mmCIF file of C-alpha atoms in Angstrom:
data_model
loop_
_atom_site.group_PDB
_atom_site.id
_atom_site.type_symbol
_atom_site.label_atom_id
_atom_site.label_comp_id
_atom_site.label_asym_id
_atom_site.label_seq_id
_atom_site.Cartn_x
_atom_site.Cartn_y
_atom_site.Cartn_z
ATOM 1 C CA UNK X 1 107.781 125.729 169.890
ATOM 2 C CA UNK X 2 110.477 122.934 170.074
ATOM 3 C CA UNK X 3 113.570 124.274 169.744
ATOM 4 C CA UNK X 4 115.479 124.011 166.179
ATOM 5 C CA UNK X 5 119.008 122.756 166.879
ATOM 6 C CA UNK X 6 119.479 118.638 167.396
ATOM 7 C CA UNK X 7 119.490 117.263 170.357
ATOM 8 C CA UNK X 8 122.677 115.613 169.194
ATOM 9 C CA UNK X 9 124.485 117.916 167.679
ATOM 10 C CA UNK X 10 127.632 115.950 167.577
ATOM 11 C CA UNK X 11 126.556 112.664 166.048
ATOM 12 C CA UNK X 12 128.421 111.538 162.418
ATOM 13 C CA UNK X 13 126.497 108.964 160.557
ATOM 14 C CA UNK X 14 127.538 106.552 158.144
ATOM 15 C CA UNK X 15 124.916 107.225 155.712
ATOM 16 C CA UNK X 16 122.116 109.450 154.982
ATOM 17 C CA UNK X 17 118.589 108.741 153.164
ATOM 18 C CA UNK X 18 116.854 111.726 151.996
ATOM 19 C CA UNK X 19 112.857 111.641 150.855
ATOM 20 C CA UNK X 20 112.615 113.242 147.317
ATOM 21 C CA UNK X 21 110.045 115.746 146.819
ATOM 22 C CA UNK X 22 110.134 118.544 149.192
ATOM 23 C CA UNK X 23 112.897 117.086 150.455
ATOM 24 C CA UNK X 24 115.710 117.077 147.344
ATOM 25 C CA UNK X 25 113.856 118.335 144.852
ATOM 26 C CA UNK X 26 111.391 121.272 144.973
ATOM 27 C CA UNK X 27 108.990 119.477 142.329
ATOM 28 C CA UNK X 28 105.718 121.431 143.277
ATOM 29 C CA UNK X 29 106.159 123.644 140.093
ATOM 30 C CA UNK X 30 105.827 120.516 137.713
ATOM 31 C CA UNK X 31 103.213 118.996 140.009
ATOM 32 C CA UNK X 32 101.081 122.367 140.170
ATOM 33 C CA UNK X 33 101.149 122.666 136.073
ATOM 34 C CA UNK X 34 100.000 119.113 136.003
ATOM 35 C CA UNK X 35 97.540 119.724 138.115
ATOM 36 C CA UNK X 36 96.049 122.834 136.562
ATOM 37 C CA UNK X 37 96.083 121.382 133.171
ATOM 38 C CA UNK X 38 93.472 119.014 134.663
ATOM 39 C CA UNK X 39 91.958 121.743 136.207
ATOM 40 C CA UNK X 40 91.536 123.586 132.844
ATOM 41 C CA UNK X 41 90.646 120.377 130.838
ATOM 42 C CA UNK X 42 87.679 119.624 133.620
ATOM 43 C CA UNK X 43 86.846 123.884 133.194
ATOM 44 C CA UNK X 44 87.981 124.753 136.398
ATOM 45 C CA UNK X 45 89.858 127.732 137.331
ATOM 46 C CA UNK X 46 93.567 126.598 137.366
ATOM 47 C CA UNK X 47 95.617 127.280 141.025
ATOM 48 C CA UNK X 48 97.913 129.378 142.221
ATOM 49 C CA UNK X 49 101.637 127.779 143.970
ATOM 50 C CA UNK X 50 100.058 129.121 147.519
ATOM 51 C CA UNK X 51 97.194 126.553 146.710
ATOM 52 C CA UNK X 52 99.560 123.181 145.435
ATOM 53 C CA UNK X 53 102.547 123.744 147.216
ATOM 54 C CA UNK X 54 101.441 122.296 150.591
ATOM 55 C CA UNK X 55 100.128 119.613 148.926
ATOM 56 C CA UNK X 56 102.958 118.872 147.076
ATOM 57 C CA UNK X 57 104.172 115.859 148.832
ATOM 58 C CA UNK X 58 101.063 114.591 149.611
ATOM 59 C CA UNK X 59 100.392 112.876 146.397
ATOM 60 C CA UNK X 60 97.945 112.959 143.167
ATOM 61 C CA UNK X 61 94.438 112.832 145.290
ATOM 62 C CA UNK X 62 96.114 115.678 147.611
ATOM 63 C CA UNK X 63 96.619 117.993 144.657
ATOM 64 C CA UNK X 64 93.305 117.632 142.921
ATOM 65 C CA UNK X 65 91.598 118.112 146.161
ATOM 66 C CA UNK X 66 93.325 121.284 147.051
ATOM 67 C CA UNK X 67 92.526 122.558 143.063
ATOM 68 C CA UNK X 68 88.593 120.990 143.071
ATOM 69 C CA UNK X 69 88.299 121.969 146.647
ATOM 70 C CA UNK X 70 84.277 121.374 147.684
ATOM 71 C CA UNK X 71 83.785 119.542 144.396
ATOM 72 C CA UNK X 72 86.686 116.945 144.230
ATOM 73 C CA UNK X 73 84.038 114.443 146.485
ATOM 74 C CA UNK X 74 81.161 114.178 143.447
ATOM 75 C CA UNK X 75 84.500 113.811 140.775
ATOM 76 C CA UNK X 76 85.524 111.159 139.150
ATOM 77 C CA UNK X 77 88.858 110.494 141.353
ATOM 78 C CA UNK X 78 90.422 107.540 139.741
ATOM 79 C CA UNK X 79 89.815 108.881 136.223
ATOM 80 C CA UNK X 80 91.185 112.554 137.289
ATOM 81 C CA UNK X 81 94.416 110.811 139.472
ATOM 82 C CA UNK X 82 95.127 109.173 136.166
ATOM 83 C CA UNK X 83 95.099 112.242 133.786
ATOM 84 C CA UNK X 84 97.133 113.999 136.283
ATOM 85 C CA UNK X 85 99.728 111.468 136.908
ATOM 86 C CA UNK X 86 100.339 111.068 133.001
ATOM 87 C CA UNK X 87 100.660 115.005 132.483
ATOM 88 C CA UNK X 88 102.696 114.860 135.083
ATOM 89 C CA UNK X 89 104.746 111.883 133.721
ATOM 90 C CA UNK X 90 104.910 113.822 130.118
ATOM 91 C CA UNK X 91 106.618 116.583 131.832
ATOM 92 C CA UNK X 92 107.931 115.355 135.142
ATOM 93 C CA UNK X 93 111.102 118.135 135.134
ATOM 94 C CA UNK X 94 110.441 121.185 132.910
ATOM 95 C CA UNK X 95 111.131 122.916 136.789
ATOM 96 C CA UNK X 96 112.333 121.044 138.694
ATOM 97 C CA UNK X 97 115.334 121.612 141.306
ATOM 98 C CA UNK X 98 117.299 120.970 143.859
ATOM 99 C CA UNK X 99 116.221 123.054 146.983
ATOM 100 C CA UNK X 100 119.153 125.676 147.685
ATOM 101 C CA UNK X 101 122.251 123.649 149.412
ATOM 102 C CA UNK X 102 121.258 119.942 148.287
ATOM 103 C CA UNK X 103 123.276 120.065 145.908
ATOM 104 C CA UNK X 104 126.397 121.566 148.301
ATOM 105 C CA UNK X 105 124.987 118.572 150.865
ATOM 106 C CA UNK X 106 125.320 115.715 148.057
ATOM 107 C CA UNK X 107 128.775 116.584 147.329
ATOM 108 C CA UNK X 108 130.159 117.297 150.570
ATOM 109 C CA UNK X 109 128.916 113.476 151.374
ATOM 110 C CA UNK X 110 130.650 112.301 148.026
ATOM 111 C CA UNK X 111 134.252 114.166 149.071
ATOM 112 C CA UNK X 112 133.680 112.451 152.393
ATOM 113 C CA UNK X 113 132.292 108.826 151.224
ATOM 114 C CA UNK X 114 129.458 108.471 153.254
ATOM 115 C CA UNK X 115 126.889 107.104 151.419
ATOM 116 C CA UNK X 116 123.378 108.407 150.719
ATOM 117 C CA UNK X 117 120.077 107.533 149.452
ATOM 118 C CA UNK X 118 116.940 107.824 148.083
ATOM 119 C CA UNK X 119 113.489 106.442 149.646
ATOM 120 C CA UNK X 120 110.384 108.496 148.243
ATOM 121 C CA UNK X 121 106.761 107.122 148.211
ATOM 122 C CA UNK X 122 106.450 108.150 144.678
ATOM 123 C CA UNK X 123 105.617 105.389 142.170
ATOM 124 C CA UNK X 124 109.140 103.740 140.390
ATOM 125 C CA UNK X 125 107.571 105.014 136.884
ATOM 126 C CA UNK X 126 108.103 108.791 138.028
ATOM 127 C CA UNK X 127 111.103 108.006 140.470
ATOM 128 C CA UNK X 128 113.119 106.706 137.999
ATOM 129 C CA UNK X 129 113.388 109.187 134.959
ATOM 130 C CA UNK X 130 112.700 112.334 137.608
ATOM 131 C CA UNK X 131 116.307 111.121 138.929
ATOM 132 C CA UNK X 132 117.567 110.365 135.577
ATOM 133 C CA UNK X 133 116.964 113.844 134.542
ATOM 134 C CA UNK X 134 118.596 115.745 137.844
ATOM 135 C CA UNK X 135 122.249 115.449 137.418
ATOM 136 C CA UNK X 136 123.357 115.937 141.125
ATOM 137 C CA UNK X 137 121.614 112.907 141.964
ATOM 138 C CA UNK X 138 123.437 110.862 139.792
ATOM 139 C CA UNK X 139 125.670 109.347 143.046
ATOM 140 C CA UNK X 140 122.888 108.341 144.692
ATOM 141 C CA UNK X 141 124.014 104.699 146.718
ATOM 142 C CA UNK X 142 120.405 103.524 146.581
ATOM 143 C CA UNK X 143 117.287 104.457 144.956
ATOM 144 C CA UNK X 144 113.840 103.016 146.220
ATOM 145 C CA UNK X 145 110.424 103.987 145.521
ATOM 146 C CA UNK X 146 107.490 103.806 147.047
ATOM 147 C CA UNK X 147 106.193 100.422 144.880
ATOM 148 C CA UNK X 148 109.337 98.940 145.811
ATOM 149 C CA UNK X 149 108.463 96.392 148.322
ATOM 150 C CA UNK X 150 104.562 95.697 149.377
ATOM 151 C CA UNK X 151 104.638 98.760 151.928
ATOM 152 C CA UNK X 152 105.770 102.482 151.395
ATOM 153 C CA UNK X 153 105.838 104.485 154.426
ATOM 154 C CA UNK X 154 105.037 105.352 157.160
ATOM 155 C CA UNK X 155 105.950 101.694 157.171
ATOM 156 C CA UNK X 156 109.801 101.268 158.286
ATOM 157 C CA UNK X 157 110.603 98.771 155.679
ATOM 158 C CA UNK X 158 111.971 100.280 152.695
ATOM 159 C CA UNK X 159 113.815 102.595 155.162
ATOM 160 C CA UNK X 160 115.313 98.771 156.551
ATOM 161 C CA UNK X 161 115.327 97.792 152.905
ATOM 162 C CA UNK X 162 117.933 100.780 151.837
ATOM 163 C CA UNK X 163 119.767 100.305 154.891
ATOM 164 C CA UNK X 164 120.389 96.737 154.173
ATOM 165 C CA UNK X 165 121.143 97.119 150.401
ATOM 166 C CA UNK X 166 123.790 99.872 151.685
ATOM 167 C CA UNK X 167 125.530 97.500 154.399
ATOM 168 C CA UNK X 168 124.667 99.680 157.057
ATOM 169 C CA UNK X 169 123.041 99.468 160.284
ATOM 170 C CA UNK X 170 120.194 101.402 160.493
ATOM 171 C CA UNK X 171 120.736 103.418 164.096
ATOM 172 C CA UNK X 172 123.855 104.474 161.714
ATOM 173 C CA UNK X 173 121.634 106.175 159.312
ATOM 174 C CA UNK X 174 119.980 109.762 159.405
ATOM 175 C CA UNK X 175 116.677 109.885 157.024
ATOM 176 C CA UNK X 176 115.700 113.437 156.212
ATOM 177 C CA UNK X 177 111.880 114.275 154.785
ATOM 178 C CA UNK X 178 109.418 116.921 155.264
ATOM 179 C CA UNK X 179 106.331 114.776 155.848
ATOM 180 C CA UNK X 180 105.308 113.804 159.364
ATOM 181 C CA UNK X 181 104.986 109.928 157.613
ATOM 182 C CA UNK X 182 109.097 110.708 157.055
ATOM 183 C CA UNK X 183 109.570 110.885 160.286
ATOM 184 C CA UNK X 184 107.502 108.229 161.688
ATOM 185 C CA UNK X 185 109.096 106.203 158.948
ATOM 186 C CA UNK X 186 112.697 106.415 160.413
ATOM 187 C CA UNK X 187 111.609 106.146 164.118
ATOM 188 C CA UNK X 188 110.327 102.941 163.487
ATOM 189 C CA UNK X 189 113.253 101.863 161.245
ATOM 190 C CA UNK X 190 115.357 102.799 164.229
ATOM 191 C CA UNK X 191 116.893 106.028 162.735
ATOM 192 C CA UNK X 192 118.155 109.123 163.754
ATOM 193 C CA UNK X 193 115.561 111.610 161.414
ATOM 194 C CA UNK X 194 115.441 115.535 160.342
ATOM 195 C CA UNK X 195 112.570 117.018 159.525
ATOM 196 C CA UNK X 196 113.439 119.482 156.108
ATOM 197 C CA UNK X 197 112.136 122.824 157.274
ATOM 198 C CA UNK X 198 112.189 124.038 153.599
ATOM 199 C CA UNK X 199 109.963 121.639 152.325
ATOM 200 C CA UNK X 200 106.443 121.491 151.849
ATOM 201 C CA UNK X 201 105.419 121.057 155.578
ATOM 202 C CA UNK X 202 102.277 121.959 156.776
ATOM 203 C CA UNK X 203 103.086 124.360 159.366
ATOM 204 C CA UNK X 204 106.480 125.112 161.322
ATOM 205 C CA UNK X 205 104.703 124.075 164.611
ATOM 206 C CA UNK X 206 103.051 120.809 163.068
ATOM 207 C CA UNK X 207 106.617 120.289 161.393
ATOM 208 C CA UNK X 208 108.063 120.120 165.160
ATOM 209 C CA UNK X 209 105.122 118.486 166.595
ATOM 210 C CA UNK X 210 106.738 115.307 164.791
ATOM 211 C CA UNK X 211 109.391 115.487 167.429
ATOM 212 C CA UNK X 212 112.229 114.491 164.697
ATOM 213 C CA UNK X 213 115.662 114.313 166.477
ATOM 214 C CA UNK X 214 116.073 117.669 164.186
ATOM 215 C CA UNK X 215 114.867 119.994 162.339
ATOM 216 C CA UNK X 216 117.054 121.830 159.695
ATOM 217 C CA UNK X 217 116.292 125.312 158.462
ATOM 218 C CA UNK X 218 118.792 124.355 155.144
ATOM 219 C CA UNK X 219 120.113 121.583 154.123
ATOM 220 C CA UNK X 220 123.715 122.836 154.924
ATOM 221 C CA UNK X 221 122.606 121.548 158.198
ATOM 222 C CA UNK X 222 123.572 118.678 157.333
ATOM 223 C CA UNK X 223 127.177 119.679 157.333
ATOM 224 C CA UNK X 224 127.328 118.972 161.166
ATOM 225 C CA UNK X 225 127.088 115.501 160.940
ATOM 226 C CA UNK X 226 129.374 114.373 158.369
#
């Protein structure tokens, strides 16, 4: 196993991007009750959080899969990624949080103005109220979904795209996620990246198979580096 503390340990950055689910926000709660209301509508036995959670970040046709399991192929997939996505949208923060120390994070960048962002993959129609409605993120510099532009990631161009609309150079920035896409993502934006060990990663080992120039247990982490 690769070995948790940074390679850099020393290295201050002018701004950080963060992804948003499983990253900022522990959303699984709100995505699993979606999901099991579809579940229940299609007479399925709803899931338990050991079932969604690791699909959390993975998006709509991740979670129905993991809840239809051998009998999401012969669904109706569009038709079932639509009824879950508006549940979801009709209740997109009943419990939703901020994973322990984001919120400690976000406002020890504030005190020291370094600016920080948002680049998630999720659609601007649930990106946009889910940030409305979670106070700490209210600072956020920069705010881009995954509709944004013409690519989301893995592609490096929103990552450029907030790092531009930020005036900062990207080998200046530090983009944190829990998905191996994150991390190839800021590589190929030219970024220093963190893999969020708290967040819905697959496994610890696949987490630092990703080779990320760290990998945080928290985010207080983050407090060596600004």
């Amino acid at each position: 196993m690769a070995n948790s503390q940074a390679p850099h340990p020393f290295i201050e950055y002018d701004a950080f991007l963060f992804d948003l689910d499983g990253t900022l926000l522990d959303t699984a709660d709100d995505l699993g009750a979606a999901l099991n209301a579809v579940l229940i509508r299609n007479k399925i036995k709803p899931v338990s959080s050991d079932v969604y959670r690791p699909a959390a970040s993975n998006g709509a046709g991740a979670l129905l899969e993991a809840g239809f399991k051998e009998l999401w192929e012969a669904q109706p997939q569009s038709e079932l990624i639509k009824q879950l996505v508006d549940e979801y949208a009709a209740n997109i923060a009943n419990h939703t949080h901020c994973f322990s120390g984001v919120e400690s994070l976000l406002i020890a960048l504030d005190q020291k103005k370094i600016k920080w962002g948002i680049m998630t993959n999720k659609p601007g129609f649930l990106t946009v109220p889910l940030v409305a409605a979670i106070l700490a993120l209210k600072n956020a510099n920069v705010v881009i979904s995954g509709d944004t532009l013409a690519e989301a990631k893995p592609s490096p161009l929103p990552l450029l795209h907030c790092a531009k609309l930020m005036a900062v150079k990207p080998n200046r920035c530090l983009y944190i996620g829990d998905a191996e896409r994150d991390i190839q993502a800021g590589k190929a934006a030219g970024m220093h990246t963190a893999t969020a060990l708290w967040g819905y990663i697959p496994s610890i080992d696949e987490a630092y198979s990703w080779n990320a120039d760290f990998n945080w247990q928290s985010p207080i982490d983050g407090f060596n580096h600004i």
